mmCIF file of C-alpha atoms and ligand atoms in Angstrom:
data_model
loop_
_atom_site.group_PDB
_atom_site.id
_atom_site.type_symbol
_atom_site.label_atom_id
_atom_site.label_comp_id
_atom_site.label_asym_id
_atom_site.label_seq_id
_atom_site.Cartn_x
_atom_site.Cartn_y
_atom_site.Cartn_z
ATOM 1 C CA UNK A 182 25.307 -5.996 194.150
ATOM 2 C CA UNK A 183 24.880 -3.625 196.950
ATOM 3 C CA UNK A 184 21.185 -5.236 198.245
ATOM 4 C CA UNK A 185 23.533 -8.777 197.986
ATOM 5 C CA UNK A 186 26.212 -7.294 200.331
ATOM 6 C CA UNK A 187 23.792 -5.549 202.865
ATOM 7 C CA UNK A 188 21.887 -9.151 202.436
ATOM 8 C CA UNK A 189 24.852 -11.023 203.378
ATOM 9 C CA UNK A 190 25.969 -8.462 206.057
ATOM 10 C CA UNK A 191 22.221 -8.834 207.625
ATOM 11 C CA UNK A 192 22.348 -12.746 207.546
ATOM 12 C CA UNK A 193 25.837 -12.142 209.561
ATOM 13 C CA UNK A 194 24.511 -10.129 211.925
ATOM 14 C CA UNK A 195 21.472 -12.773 212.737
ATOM 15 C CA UNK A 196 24.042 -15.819 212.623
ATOM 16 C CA UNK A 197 25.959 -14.295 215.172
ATOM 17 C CA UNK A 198 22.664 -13.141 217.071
ATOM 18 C CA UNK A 199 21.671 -17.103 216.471
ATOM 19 C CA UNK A 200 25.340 -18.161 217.752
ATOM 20 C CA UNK A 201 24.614 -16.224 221.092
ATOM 21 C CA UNK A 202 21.346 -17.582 221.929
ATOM 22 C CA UNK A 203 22.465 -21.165 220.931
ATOM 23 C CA UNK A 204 25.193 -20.263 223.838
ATOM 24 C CA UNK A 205 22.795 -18.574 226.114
ATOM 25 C CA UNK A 206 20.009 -21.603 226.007
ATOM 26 C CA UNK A 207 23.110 -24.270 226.120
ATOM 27 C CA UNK A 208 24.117 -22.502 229.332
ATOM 28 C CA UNK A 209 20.739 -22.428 230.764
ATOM 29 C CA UNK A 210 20.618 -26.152 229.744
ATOM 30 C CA UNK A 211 23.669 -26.948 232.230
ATOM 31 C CA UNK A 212 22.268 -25.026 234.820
ATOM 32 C CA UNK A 213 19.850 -27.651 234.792
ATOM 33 C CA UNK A 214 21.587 -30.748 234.228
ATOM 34 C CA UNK A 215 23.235 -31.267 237.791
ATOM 35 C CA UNK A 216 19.835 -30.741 239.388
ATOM 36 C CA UNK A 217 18.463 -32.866 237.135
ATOM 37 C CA UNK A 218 20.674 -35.687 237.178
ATOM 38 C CA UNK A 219 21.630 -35.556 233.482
ATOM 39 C CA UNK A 220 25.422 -35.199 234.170
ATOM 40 C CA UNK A 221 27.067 -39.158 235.051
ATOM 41 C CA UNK A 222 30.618 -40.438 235.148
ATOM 42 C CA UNK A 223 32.863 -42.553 232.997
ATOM 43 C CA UNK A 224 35.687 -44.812 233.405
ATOM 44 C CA UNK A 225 38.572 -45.269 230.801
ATOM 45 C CA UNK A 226 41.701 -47.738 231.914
ATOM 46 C CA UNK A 227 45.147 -47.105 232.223
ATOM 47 C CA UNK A 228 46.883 -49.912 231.897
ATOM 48 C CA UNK A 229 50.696 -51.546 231.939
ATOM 49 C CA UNK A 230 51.946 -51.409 228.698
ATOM 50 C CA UNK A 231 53.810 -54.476 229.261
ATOM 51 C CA UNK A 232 51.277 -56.482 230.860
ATOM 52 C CA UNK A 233 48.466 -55.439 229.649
ATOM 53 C CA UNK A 234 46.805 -55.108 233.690
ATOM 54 C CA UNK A 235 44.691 -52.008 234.760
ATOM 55 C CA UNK A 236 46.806 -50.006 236.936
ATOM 56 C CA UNK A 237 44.110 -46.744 237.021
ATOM 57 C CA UNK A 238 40.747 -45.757 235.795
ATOM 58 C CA UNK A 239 40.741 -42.031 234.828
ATOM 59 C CA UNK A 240 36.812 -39.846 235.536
ATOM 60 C CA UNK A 241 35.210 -38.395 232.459
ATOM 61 C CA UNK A 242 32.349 -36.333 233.011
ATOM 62 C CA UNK A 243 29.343 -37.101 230.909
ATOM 63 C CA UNK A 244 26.082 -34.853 230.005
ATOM 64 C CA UNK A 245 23.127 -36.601 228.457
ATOM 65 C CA UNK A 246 21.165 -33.531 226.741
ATOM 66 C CA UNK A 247 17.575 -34.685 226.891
ATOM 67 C CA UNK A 248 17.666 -33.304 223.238
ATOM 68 C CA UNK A 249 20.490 -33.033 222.018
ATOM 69 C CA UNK A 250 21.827 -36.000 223.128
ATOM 70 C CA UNK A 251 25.150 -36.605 224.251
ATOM 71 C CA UNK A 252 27.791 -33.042 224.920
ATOM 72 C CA UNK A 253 31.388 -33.464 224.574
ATOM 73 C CA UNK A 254 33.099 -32.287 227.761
ATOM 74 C CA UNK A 255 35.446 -30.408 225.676
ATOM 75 C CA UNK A 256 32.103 -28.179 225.037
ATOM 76 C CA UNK A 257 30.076 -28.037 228.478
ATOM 77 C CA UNK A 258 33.464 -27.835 230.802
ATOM 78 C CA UNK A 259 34.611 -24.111 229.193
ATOM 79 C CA UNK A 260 30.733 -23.396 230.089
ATOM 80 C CA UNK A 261 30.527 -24.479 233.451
ATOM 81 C CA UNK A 262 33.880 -22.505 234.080
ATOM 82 C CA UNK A 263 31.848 -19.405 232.180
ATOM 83 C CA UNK A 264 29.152 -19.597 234.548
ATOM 84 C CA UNK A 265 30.779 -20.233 237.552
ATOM 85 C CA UNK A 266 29.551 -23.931 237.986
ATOM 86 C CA UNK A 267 32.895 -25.497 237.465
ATOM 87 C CA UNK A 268 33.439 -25.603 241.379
ATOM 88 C CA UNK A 269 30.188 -27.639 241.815
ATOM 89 C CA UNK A 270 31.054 -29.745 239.147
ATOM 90 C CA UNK A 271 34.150 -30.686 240.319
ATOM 91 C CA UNK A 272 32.674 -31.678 243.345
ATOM 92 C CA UNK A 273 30.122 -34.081 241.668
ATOM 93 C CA UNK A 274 32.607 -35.737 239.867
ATOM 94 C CA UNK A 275 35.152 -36.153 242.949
ATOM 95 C CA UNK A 276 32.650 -37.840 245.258
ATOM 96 C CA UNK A 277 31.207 -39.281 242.577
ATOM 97 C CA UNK A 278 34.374 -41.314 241.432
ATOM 98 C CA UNK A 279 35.183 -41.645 244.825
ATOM 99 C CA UNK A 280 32.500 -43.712 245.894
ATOM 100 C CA UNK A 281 32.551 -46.003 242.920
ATOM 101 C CA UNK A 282 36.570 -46.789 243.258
ATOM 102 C CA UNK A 283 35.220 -48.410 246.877
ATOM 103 C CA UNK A 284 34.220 -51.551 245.040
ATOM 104 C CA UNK A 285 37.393 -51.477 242.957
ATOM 105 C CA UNK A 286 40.493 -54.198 244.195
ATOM 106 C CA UNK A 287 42.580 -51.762 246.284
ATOM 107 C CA UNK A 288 45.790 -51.803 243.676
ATOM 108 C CA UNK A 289 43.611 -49.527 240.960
ATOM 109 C CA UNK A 290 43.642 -45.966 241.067
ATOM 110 C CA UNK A 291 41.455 -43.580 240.498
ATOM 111 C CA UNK A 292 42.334 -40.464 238.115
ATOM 112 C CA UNK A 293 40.372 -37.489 238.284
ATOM 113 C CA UNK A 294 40.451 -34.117 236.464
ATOM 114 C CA UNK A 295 40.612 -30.531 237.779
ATOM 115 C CA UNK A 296 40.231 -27.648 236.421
ATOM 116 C CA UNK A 297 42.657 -24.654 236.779
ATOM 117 C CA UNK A 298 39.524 -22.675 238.325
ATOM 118 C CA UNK A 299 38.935 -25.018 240.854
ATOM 119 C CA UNK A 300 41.955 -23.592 242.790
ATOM 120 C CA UNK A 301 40.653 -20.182 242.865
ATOM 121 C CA UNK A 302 38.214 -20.199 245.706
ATOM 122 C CA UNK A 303 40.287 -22.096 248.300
ATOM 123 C CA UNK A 304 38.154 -24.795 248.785
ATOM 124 C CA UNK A 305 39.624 -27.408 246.743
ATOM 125 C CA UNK A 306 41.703 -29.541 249.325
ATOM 126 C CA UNK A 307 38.553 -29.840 251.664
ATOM 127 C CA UNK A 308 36.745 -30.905 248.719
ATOM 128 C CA UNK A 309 39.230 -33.283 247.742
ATOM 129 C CA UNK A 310 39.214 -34.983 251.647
ATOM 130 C CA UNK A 311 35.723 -34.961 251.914
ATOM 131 C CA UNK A 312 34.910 -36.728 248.906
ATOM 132 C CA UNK A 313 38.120 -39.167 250.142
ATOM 133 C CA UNK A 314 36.886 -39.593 253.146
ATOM 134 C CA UNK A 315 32.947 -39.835 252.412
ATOM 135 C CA UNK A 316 34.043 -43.128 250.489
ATOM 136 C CA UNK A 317 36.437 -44.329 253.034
ATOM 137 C CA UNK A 318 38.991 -44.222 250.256
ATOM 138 C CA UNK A 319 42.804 -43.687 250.977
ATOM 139 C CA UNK A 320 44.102 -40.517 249.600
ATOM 140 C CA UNK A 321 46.836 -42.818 247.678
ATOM 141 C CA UNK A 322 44.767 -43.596 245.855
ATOM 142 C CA UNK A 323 43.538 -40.722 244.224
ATOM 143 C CA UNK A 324 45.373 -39.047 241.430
ATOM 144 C CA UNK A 325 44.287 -35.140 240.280
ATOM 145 C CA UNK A 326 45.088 -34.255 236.882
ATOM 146 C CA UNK A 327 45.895 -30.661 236.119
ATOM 147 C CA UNK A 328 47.235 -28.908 232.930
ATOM 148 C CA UNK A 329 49.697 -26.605 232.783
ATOM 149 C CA UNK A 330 46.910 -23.618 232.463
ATOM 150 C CA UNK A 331 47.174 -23.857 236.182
ATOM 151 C CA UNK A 332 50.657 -22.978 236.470
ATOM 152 C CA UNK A 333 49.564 -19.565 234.713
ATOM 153 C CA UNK A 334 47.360 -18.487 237.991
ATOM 154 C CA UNK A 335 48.790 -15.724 239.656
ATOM 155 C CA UNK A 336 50.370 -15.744 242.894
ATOM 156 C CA UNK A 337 51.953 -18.776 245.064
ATOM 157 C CA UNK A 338 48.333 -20.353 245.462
ATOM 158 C CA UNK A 339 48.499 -23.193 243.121
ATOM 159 C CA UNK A 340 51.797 -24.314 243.915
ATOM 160 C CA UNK A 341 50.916 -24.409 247.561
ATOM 161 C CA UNK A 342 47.622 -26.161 247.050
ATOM 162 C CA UNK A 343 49.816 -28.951 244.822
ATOM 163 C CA UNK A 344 51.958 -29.052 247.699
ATOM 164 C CA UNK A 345 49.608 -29.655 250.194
ATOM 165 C CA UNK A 346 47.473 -32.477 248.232
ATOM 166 C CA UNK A 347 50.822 -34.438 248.311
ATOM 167 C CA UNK A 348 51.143 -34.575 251.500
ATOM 168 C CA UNK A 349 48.226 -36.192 251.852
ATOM 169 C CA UNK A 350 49.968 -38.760 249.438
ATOM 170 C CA UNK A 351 47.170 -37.765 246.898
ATOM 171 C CA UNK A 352 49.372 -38.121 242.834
ATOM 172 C CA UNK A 353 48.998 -35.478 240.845
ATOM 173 C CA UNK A 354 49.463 -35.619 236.909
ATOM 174 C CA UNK A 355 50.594 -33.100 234.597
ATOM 175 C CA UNK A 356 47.631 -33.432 231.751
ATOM 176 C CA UNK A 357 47.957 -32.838 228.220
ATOM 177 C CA UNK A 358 52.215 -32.145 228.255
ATOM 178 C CA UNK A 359 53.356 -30.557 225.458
ATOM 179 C CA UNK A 360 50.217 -28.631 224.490
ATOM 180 C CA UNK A 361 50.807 -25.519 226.396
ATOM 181 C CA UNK A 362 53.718 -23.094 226.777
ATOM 182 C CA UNK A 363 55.332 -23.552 230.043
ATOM 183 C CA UNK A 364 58.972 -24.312 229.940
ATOM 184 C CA UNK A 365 61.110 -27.509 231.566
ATOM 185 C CA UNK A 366 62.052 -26.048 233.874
ATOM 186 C CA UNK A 367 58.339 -24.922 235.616
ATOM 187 C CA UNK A 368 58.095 -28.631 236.260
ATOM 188 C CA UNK A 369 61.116 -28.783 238.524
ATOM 189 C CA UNK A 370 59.246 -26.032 240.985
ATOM 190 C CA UNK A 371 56.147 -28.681 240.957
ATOM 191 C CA UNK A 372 55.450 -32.017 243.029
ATOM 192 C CA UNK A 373 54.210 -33.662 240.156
ATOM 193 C CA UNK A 374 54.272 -37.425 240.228
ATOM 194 C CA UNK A 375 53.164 -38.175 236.593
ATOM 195 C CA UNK A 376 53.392 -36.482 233.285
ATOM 196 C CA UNK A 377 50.648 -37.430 230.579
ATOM 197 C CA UNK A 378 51.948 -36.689 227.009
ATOM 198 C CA UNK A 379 48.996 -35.557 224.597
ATOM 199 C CA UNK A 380 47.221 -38.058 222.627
ATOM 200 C CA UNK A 381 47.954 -35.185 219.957
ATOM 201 C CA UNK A 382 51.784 -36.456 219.924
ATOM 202 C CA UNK A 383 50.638 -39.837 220.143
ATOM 203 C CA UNK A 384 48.424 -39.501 216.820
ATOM 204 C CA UNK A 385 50.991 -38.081 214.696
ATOM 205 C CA UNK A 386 53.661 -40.355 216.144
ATOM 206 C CA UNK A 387 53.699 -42.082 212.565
ATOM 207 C CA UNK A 388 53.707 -39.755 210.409
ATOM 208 C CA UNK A 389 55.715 -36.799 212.309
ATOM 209 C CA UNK A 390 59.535 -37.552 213.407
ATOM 210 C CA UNK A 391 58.947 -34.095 215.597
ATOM 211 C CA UNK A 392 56.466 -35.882 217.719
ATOM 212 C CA UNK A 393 58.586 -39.043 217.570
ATOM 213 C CA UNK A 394 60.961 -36.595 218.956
ATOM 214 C CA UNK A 395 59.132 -34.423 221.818
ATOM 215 C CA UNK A 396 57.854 -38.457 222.951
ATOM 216 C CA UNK A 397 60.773 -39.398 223.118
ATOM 217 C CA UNK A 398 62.108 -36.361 225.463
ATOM 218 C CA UNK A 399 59.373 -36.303 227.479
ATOM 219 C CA UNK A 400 60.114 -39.907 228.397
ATOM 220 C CA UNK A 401 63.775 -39.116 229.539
ATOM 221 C CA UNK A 402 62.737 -36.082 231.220
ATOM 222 C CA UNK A 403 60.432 -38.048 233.570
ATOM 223 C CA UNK A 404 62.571 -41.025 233.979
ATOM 224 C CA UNK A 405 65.384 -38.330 235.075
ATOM 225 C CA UNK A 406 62.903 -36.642 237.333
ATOM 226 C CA UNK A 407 61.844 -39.701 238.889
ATOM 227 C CA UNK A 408 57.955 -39.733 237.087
ATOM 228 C CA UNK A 409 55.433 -41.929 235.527
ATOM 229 C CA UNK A 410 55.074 -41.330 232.196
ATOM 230 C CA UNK A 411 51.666 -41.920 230.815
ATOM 231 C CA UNK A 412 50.525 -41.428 226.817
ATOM 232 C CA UNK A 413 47.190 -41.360 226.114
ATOM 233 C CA UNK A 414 45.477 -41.792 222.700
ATOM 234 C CA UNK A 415 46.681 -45.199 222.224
ATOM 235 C CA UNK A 416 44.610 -46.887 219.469
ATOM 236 C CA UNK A 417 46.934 -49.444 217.310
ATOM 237 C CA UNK A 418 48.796 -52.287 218.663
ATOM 238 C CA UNK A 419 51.909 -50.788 216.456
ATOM 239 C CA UNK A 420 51.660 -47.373 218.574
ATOM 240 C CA UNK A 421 51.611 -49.475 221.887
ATOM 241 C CA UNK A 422 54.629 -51.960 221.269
ATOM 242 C CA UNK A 423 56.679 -48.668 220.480
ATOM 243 C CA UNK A 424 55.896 -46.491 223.033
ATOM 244 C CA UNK A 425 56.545 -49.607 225.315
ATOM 245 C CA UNK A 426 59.993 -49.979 223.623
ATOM 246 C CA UNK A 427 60.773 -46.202 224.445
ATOM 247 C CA UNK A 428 60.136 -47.254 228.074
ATOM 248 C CA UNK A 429 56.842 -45.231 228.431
ATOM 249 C CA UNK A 430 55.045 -47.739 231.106
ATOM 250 C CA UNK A 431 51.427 -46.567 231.030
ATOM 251 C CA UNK A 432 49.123 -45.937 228.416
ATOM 252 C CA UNK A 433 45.487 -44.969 227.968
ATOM 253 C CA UNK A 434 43.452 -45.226 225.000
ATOM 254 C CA UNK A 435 40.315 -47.022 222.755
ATOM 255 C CA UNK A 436 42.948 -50.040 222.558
ATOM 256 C CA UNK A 437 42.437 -50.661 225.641
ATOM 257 C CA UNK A 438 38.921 -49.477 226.632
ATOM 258 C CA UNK A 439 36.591 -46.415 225.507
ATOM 259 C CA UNK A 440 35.308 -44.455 228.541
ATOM 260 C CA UNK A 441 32.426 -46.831 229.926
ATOM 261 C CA UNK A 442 30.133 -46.892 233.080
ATOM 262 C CA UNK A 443 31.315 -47.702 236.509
ATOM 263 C CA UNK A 444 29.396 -51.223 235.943
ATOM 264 C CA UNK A 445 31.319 -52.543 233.039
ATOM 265 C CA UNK A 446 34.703 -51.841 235.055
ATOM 266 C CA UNK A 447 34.544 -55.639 236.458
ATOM 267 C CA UNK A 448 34.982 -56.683 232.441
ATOM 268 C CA UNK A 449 38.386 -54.660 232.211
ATOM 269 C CA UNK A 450 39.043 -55.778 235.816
ATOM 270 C CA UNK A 451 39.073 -59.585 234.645
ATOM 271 C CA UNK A 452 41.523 -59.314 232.421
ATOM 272 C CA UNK A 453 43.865 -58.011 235.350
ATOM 273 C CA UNK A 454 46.629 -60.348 235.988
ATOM 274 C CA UNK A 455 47.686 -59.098 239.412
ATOM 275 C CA UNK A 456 43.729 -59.776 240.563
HETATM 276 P P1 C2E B 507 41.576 -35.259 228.871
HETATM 277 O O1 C2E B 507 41.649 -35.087 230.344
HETATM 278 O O2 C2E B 507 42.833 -35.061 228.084
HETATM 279 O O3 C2E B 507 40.949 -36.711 228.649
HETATM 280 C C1 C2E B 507 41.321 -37.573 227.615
HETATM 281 C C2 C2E B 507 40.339 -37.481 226.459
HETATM 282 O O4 C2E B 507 40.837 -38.287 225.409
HETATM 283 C C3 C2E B 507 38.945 -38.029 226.801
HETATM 284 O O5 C2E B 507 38.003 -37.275 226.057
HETATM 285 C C4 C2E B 507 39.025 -39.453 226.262
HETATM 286 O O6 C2E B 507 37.767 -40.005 225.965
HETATM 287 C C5 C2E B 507 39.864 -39.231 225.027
HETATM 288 N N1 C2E B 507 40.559 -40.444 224.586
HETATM 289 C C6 C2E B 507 41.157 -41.389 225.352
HETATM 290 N N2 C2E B 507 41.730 -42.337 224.591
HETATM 291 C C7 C2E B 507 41.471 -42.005 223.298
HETATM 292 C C8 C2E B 507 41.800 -42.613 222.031
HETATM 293 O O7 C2E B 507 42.434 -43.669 221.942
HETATM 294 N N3 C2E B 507 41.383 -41.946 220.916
HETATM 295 C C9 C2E B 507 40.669 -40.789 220.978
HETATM 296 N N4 C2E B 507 40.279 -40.226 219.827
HETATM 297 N N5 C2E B 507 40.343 -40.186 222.165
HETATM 298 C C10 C2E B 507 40.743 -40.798 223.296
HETATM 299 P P2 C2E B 507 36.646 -36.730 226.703
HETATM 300 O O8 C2E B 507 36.087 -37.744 227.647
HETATM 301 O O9 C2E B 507 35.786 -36.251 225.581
HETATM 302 O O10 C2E B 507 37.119 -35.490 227.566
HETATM 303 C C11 C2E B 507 37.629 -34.331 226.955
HETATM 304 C C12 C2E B 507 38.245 -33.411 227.970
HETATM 305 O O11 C2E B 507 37.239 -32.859 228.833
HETATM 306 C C13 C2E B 507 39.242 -34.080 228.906
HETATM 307 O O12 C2E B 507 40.479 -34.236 228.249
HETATM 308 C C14 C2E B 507 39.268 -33.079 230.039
HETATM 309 O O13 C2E B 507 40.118 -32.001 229.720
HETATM 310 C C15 C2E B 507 37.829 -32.600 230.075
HETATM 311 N N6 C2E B 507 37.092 -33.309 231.149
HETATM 312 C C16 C2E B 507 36.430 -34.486 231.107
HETATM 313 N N7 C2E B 507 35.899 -34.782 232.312
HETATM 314 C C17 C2E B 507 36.240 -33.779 233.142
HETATM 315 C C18 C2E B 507 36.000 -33.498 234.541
HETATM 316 O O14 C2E B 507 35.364 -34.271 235.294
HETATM 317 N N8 C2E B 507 36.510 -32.327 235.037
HETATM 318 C C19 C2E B 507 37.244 -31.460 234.250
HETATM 319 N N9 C2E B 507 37.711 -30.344 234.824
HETATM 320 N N10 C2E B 507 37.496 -31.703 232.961
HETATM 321 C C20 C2E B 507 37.014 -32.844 232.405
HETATM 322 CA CA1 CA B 508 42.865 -36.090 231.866
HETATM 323 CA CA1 CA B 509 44.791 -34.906 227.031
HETATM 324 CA CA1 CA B 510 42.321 -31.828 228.132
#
């Protein structure tokens, strides 16, 4: 019994020791991928939940491991902010979106996410305007979405960043609402011109009156404050029709469109009324 639990101890020991060079070779892995061209964007819609038309398309960041295949974002964006990439990132994706809205009709948007760490170094608002202006595209039409982990940064930094991105008439979404801790009232102090509730609401939305509940706040609390409301995870007709009858206006989800490449936009595009 006592080789079993020194066994077992040992066999800990080396997972862990496994763990940390899975981490160490994934990192070294990214390190490569910009320079390597391995890291592409895609485009999901958000559309008008009444009509149906493509108001936005929001950036998702894509690696293609050359073995392991495809990398969720959810993994390689925690390790670019590790390794002090995510600034260099950010800027790939930003004039990389930027120049691919050009060929998009001038009503669409384009949505693109930041990370809280991008507004450590100063540098994001000439980041943002060069990318704009590299593409020729207006600054209304660009949208950044933050979470609320950015509100946590210390200091008056990230409020004054916010506030200087809107006067540039850039949007800026509050991302994943309802996940985090900040209270109500934060959001008063902040320009914010769109709240997205968490497809996490939007999944339990059957089954859990809470979330019916929280939706159903969140929705009056923007239409108070003057927002766009936004739900993402929207993958049954039956969640649609009632998040449109609780007056949420946009949604985003695989009903509508799975993140694709820049070049299958046109098909969502056609089905655009407005066009
Ligand atoms: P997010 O910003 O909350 O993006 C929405 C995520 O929900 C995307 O996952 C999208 O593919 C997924 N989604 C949309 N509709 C549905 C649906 O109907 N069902 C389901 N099951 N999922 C849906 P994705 O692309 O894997 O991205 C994960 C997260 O990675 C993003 O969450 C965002 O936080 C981060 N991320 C992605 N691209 C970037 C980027 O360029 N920069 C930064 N900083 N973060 C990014
Ligand atoms: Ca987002
Ligand atoms: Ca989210
Ligand atoms: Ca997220």
């Amino acid at each position: 019994a006592k080789g079993e639990k020194r066994g077992t101890c040992r066999s800990f020991r080396l997972g862990m020791d496994a763990a940390a060079q899975e981490k160490t070779r994934l990192e070294n892995d990214f390190r490569d991928a910009l320079k390597l061209g391995q890291l592409y964007v895609h485009y999901q819609p958000l559309v008008d939940l009444t009509s149906g038309a493509v108001e936005c398309f929001e950036a998702l960041l894509r690696w293609h491991h050359p073995v392991r295949g495809s990398v969720s974002p959810d993994v390689f964006i925690p390790l670019a902010e590790e390794i002090g990439l995510i600034d260099a990132v950010g800027r790939f994706v930003l004039h990389t979106a930027c120049r691919e809205a050009q060929n998009w009709p001038e009503h669409i948007k384009l949505a693109v996410n930041v990370s809280p760490l991008q507004f450590r170094n100063g540098n994001l608002i000439s980041t943002v305007i060069n990318a704009l202006t590299s593409a020729n595209l207006p600054p209304e039409r660009l949208e950044l979405e933050i979470t609320e982990a950015v509100l946590m940064e210390k200091g008056p930094r990230p409020s004054a960043i916010i506030r200087n991105l809107r006067t540039f008439g850039i949007g800026i979404a509050l991302d994943d609402f309802g996940t985090g801790f900040s209270s109500l009232s934060y959001l008063l102090n902040y320009p914010f011109t769109k709240i997205k509730i968490d497809k996490s609401f939007i999944f339990d939305l059957e089954r859990e009156s809470n979330s019916r509940a929280v939706i159903r706040a969140v929705i009056g609390l923007a239409r108070n404050l003057g927002l766009t409301v936004t739900a993402e995870g929207i993958e049954r007709e039956a969640v649609r029709d009632y998040l449109r009858d609780e007056g949420c206006l946009q949604g985003q989800g695989y009903l509508f469109g799975r993140p694709s490449p820049a070049s299958e936009m046109q098909r969502y595009l056609s089905c655009d009324v407005r066009r």
